[in-house]
Short mmCIF file of C-alpha atoms and ligand atoms in Angstrom, two decimals:
data_model
loop_
_atom_site.label_atom_id
_atom_site.label_comp_id
_atom_site.label_asym_id
_atom_site.label_seq_id
_atom_site.Cartn_x
_atom_site.Cartn_y
_atom_site.Cartn_z
CA MET A 282 -15.12 66.31 -84.02
CA LEU A 283 -14.91 63.61 -81.38
CA ARG A 284 -18.65 63.97 -80.93
CA THR A 285 -19.17 63.36 -84.67
CA ILE A 286 -16.95 60.30 -84.53
CA ILE A 287 -18.80 58.90 -81.54
CA LEU A 288 -22.14 59.65 -83.19
CA CYS A 289 -20.96 57.97 -86.36
CA LEU A 290 -19.64 55.00 -84.42
CA LEU A 291 -23.04 54.58 -82.83
CA SER A 292 -25.15 55.14 -85.95
CA CYS A 293 -22.74 53.41 -88.33
CA THR A 294 -22.71 50.26 -86.21
CA ALA A 295 -26.47 50.50 -86.01
CA VAL A 296 -26.60 50.52 -89.80
CA LEU A 297 -24.02 47.77 -90.16
CA GLY A 298 -25.62 45.70 -87.45
CA SER A 299 -29.10 45.94 -88.94
CA LYS A 300 -30.35 43.13 -91.09
CA TYR A 301 -32.17 45.73 -93.23
CA GLN A 302 -30.36 47.88 -95.78
CA PRO A 303 -31.90 50.87 -97.49
CA TYR A 304 -33.02 50.27 -101.09
CA PRO A 305 -32.18 51.43 -103.69
CA ILE A 306 -28.56 51.80 -102.56
CA SER A 307 -27.21 55.20 -103.50
CA ASP A 308 -24.93 57.89 -102.12
CA LEU A 309 -27.27 60.39 -103.72
CA ASP A 310 -30.20 61.94 -101.90
CA PRO A 311 -33.27 61.34 -104.11
CA THR A 312 -35.10 64.36 -102.66
CA THR A 313 -32.56 66.75 -104.24
CA TYR A 314 -34.00 65.78 -107.65
CA LYS A 315 -37.38 66.96 -108.94
CA PRO A 316 -40.03 64.21 -108.91
CA TYR A 317 -41.86 63.07 -112.05
CA THR A 318 -44.75 65.02 -113.49
CA LYS A 319 -47.70 63.42 -115.29
CA GLY A 320 -46.86 62.51 -118.87
CA GLN A 321 -43.11 62.92 -118.41
CA LEU A 322 -41.09 60.47 -120.50
CA VAL A 323 -39.56 57.54 -118.60
CA PRO A 324 -36.78 56.06 -120.74
CA LEU A 325 -35.88 52.40 -120.34
CA GLN A 326 -32.34 51.11 -120.58
CA CYS A 327 -31.66 47.40 -120.86
CA ILE A 328 -28.74 45.18 -119.94
CA ARG A 329 -26.53 44.35 -122.89
CA ARG A 330 -25.74 40.64 -123.17
CA GLN A 331 -23.51 38.43 -125.25
CA ILE A 332 -25.57 36.53 -127.78
CA ASP A 333 -23.80 33.18 -127.41
CA ASN A 334 -24.17 32.69 -123.65
CA GLY A 335 -26.31 35.57 -122.35
CA GLU A 336 -23.49 36.79 -120.10
CA HIS A 337 -23.44 40.53 -119.36
CA VAL A 338 -21.38 42.90 -121.42
CA PHE A 339 -19.02 44.79 -119.09
CA ASP A 340 -17.15 48.04 -119.63
CA SER A 341 -13.43 48.38 -118.92
CA GLU A 342 -14.18 49.11 -115.24
CA GLY A 343 -16.26 45.98 -114.84
CA ASN A 344 -19.64 47.74 -114.81
CA ILE A 345 -22.63 46.18 -116.53
CA VAL A 346 -23.34 47.99 -119.80
CA PHE A 347 -26.87 49.25 -120.45
CA ALA A 348 -28.25 50.35 -123.81
CA PRO A 349 -31.54 52.05 -124.73
CA PHE A 350 -34.53 49.72 -125.25
CA MET A 351 -34.87 48.17 -128.72
CA ASN A 352 -35.84 50.55 -131.52
CA CYS A 353 -39.52 50.60 -132.44
CA LEU A 354 -39.99 50.95 -136.20
CA GLU A 355 -43.13 53.08 -135.66
CA THR A 356 -41.22 55.92 -134.00
CA ASN A 357 -37.67 55.01 -134.95
CA SER A 358 -36.82 55.39 -131.28
CA PRO A 359 -36.74 53.08 -128.25
CA LEU A 360 -39.87 52.39 -126.24
CA SER A 361 -40.35 54.79 -123.36
CA LEU A 362 -43.12 55.07 -120.82
CA LYS A 363 -45.02 58.21 -119.87
CA TYR A 364 -45.28 58.81 -116.15
CA MET A 365 -48.77 57.97 -114.83
CA GLU A 366 -50.26 57.71 -118.34
CA ASP A 367 -51.89 54.41 -119.23
CA SER A 368 -51.44 53.48 -122.85
CA ASN A 369 -51.34 50.73 -125.40
CA VAL A 370 -48.12 50.97 -127.31
CA LYS A 371 -47.28 49.00 -130.44
CA CYS A 372 -43.58 48.58 -130.95
CA THR A 373 -42.50 46.69 -134.05
CA VAL A 374 -39.01 45.33 -133.73
CA LYS A 375 -36.84 43.88 -136.49
CA PHE A 376 -35.56 40.57 -135.09
CA GLU A 377 -32.12 40.75 -136.64
CA ASP A 378 -29.36 38.34 -135.69
CA GLU A 379 -28.48 39.83 -132.28
CA ILE A 380 -32.04 40.43 -131.07
CA PHE A 381 -33.19 37.03 -132.36
CA HIS A 382 -30.47 35.19 -130.44
CA LEU A 383 -31.07 37.23 -127.30
CA PHE A 384 -34.77 36.39 -127.44
CA GLN A 385 -33.92 32.69 -127.71
CA LEU A 386 -32.18 33.13 -124.34
CA TYR A 387 -35.01 35.19 -122.83
CA LEU A 388 -37.75 32.75 -123.92
CA HIS A 389 -35.71 29.78 -122.81
CA LYS A 390 -35.21 31.57 -119.47
CA ASP A 391 -31.42 31.35 -119.66
CA ALA A 392 -31.16 35.07 -118.97
CA PRO A 393 -33.68 37.69 -117.85
CA PHE A 394 -34.63 40.58 -120.09
CA THR A 395 -33.82 43.19 -117.50
CA CYS A 396 -34.16 46.91 -118.01
CA ARG A 397 -34.05 49.87 -115.64
CA TYR A 398 -35.69 53.26 -115.12
CA GLU A 399 -34.96 56.10 -112.73
CA LEU A 400 -36.59 56.56 -109.32
CA ARG A 401 -36.72 60.30 -110.09
CA PRO A 402 -35.84 61.87 -113.45
CA ASN A 403 -32.13 62.45 -114.07
CA SER A 404 -31.27 61.21 -110.58
CA GLY A 405 -29.02 58.37 -111.71
CA ILE A 406 -30.82 56.23 -109.10
CA TYR A 407 -32.13 53.22 -110.98
CA LEU A 408 -34.60 50.43 -110.31
CA PRO A 409 -34.94 47.21 -112.34
CA ILE A 410 -37.85 45.92 -114.40
CA ASP A 411 -37.87 42.45 -115.94
CA LEU A 412 -39.79 41.88 -119.16
CA SER A 413 -40.96 38.32 -118.94
CA PHE A 414 -41.78 37.20 -122.48
CA ARG A 415 -43.05 33.64 -122.83
CA GLY A 416 -42.92 31.27 -125.76
CA ASN A 417 -41.18 28.21 -127.14
CA VAL A 418 -37.74 28.00 -128.64
CA LEU A 419 -37.51 25.59 -131.56
CA GLU A 420 -34.71 24.69 -133.91
CA SER A 421 -35.08 27.28 -136.67
CA HIS A 422 -37.63 29.62 -135.14
CA PHE A 423 -39.37 30.48 -131.91
CA ASP A 424 -42.96 31.14 -130.92
CA ILE A 425 -43.42 34.25 -128.81
CA ASP A 426 -46.34 35.70 -126.92
CA PRO A 427 -45.90 39.35 -127.99
CA ASN A 428 -48.63 40.94 -125.83
CA LEU A 429 -47.34 42.25 -122.52
CA ASN A 430 -48.92 43.76 -119.48
CA VAL A 431 -46.65 46.41 -118.03
CA VAL A 432 -47.48 47.34 -114.44
CA MET A 433 -45.76 50.39 -112.98
CA LEU A 434 -46.03 51.53 -109.37
CA SER A 435 -45.58 55.13 -108.28
CA ASN A 436 -45.79 56.64 -104.81
CA ASN A 437 -47.20 59.84 -103.33
CA GLU A 438 -43.85 61.58 -103.84
CA ASN A 439 -44.21 61.00 -107.61
CA GLU A 440 -41.37 58.54 -107.71
CA ILE A 441 -41.46 55.23 -109.60
CA VAL A 442 -40.93 52.53 -107.01
CA ALA A 443 -41.40 49.26 -108.92
CA GLY A 444 -42.43 47.75 -112.21
CA SER A 445 -43.01 44.43 -113.92
CA ALA A 446 -43.95 43.20 -117.39
CA PHE A 447 -45.26 39.85 -118.55
CA SER A 448 -46.78 38.15 -121.59
CA SER A 449 -50.49 37.57 -121.38
CA SER A 450 -52.13 36.37 -124.60
CA THR A 451 -53.71 33.09 -125.68
CA ASN A 452 -51.69 32.74 -128.88
CA THR A 453 -48.05 32.91 -129.80
CA THR A 454 -46.51 34.27 -132.99
CA LYS A 455 -43.96 32.34 -135.03
CA VAL A 456 -40.73 34.28 -135.53
CA ILE A 457 -37.83 33.56 -137.85
CA ILE A 458 -34.58 35.47 -138.03
CA GLY A 459 -34.82 38.87 -139.76
CA GLN A 460 -38.58 39.16 -139.31
CA ASN A 461 -40.45 42.25 -138.08
CA VAL A 462 -42.48 41.46 -134.96
CA GLU A 463 -45.17 43.72 -133.54
CA LEU A 464 -44.86 43.80 -129.76
CA SER A 465 -47.82 45.20 -127.90
CA PHE A 466 -47.40 46.80 -124.49
CA ASN A 467 -50.44 47.42 -122.34
CA ILE A 468 -49.04 49.91 -119.84
CA LYS A 469 -50.88 50.53 -116.59
CA TRP A 470 -49.79 52.80 -113.76
CA THR A 471 -50.95 52.53 -110.23
CA ASN A 472 -50.28 54.69 -107.22
CA ALA A 473 -49.12 52.26 -104.58
CA HIS A 474 -49.84 52.78 -100.94
CA LYS A 475 -46.86 52.75 -98.58
CA GLU A 476 -47.33 50.62 -95.53
CA ILE A 477 -44.88 50.48 -92.65
CA ILE A 478 -44.43 46.90 -91.50
CA GLY A 479 -42.58 45.14 -88.73
CA ASP A 480 -40.62 46.53 -85.78
CA ASP A 481 -37.93 47.92 -88.08
CA ASN A 482 -40.22 50.38 -89.87
CA VAL A 483 -39.67 48.88 -93.31
CA GLY A 484 -41.82 50.66 -95.91
CA VAL A 485 -43.56 48.46 -98.45
CA TYR A 486 -45.44 49.66 -101.53
CA TRP A 487 -48.52 47.49 -101.97
CA ILE A 488 -50.89 47.56 -104.91
CA ALA A 489 -54.30 48.68 -103.70
CA SER A 490 -57.08 46.14 -103.69
CA ARG A 491 -59.76 46.61 -106.35
CA ASN A 492 -62.31 45.93 -103.69
CA PRO A 493 -62.05 48.52 -100.88
CA TRP A 494 -64.44 46.48 -98.69
CA LEU A 495 -61.96 43.62 -98.74
CA VAL A 496 -59.28 45.94 -97.30
CA VAL A 497 -61.67 47.13 -94.60
CA ALA A 498 -62.55 43.52 -93.77
CA LEU A 499 -58.89 42.47 -93.63
CA VAL A 500 -57.80 45.46 -91.52
CA SER A 501 -60.68 45.09 -89.07
CA SER A 502 -60.45 41.31 -88.75
C1 NAG B 286 -55.44 31.22 -131.13
O1 NAG B 286 -55.44 29.90 -130.63
C2 NAG B 286 -56.75 29.31 -130.58
C3 NAG B 286 -56.62 27.96 -129.88
O2 NAG B 286 -55.65 27.16 -130.49
C4 NAG B 286 -57.29 29.20 -132.01
O3 NAG B 286 -58.59 28.65 -131.99
C5 NAG B 286 -57.34 30.60 -132.64
O4 NAG B 286 -57.71 30.52 -133.99
C6 NAG B 286 -55.96 31.25 -132.57
N1 NAG B 286 -56.05 32.64 -133.02
C7 NAG B 286 -55.24 33.12 -133.96
C8 NAG B 286 -55.43 34.56 -134.30
O5 NAG B 286 -54.39 32.46 -134.51
#
């Protein structure tokens, strides 16, 4: 007992004293959950916000409320990704009052369009992904770039470790309230290589270079 306490005192202070904290923070052990398998659905949940000021919606315990991604009219269900499967997904969304006003905030960069997915399926351990739409907010409408690259990183343990999404077309689409808008998601998965950096053994997932000779040159220089 005393031994445990002393051990804890030592290791707990080590943890507290370190300037590095494990991420994602969770009391759960991720390895007790099965990893993803190819093609497995990866649902996205997004932060609910108030339409007037973009502030989070909280539950009675003060937790941020998440809701499934917007409904795509094609499938009548929210957009979800498929683990390690590249795809081009069209998702037509009806820009009704609430969604229209939220997109005014997203495009104006008053609030991020932040969603989350699980590190491992059904683990309850979540990581964030921001969908960075670009465009211009005008008085009675907005112009939106509806074509997004979605880049997802997985690791050798078949976990999803990071993701990002951003508009990438040369033209915007004019949107008025109540209109159906076809959003296009170009989803690409990449297996990121874990590199241990620094004296504190921090693991970093880096996207591999498209040019392997560049990596060789950098490592050997
Ligand atoms: C996109 O914008 C370019 C440059 O303004 C224009 O020439 C082209 O016609 C536009 N394409 C569409 C589909 O509107």
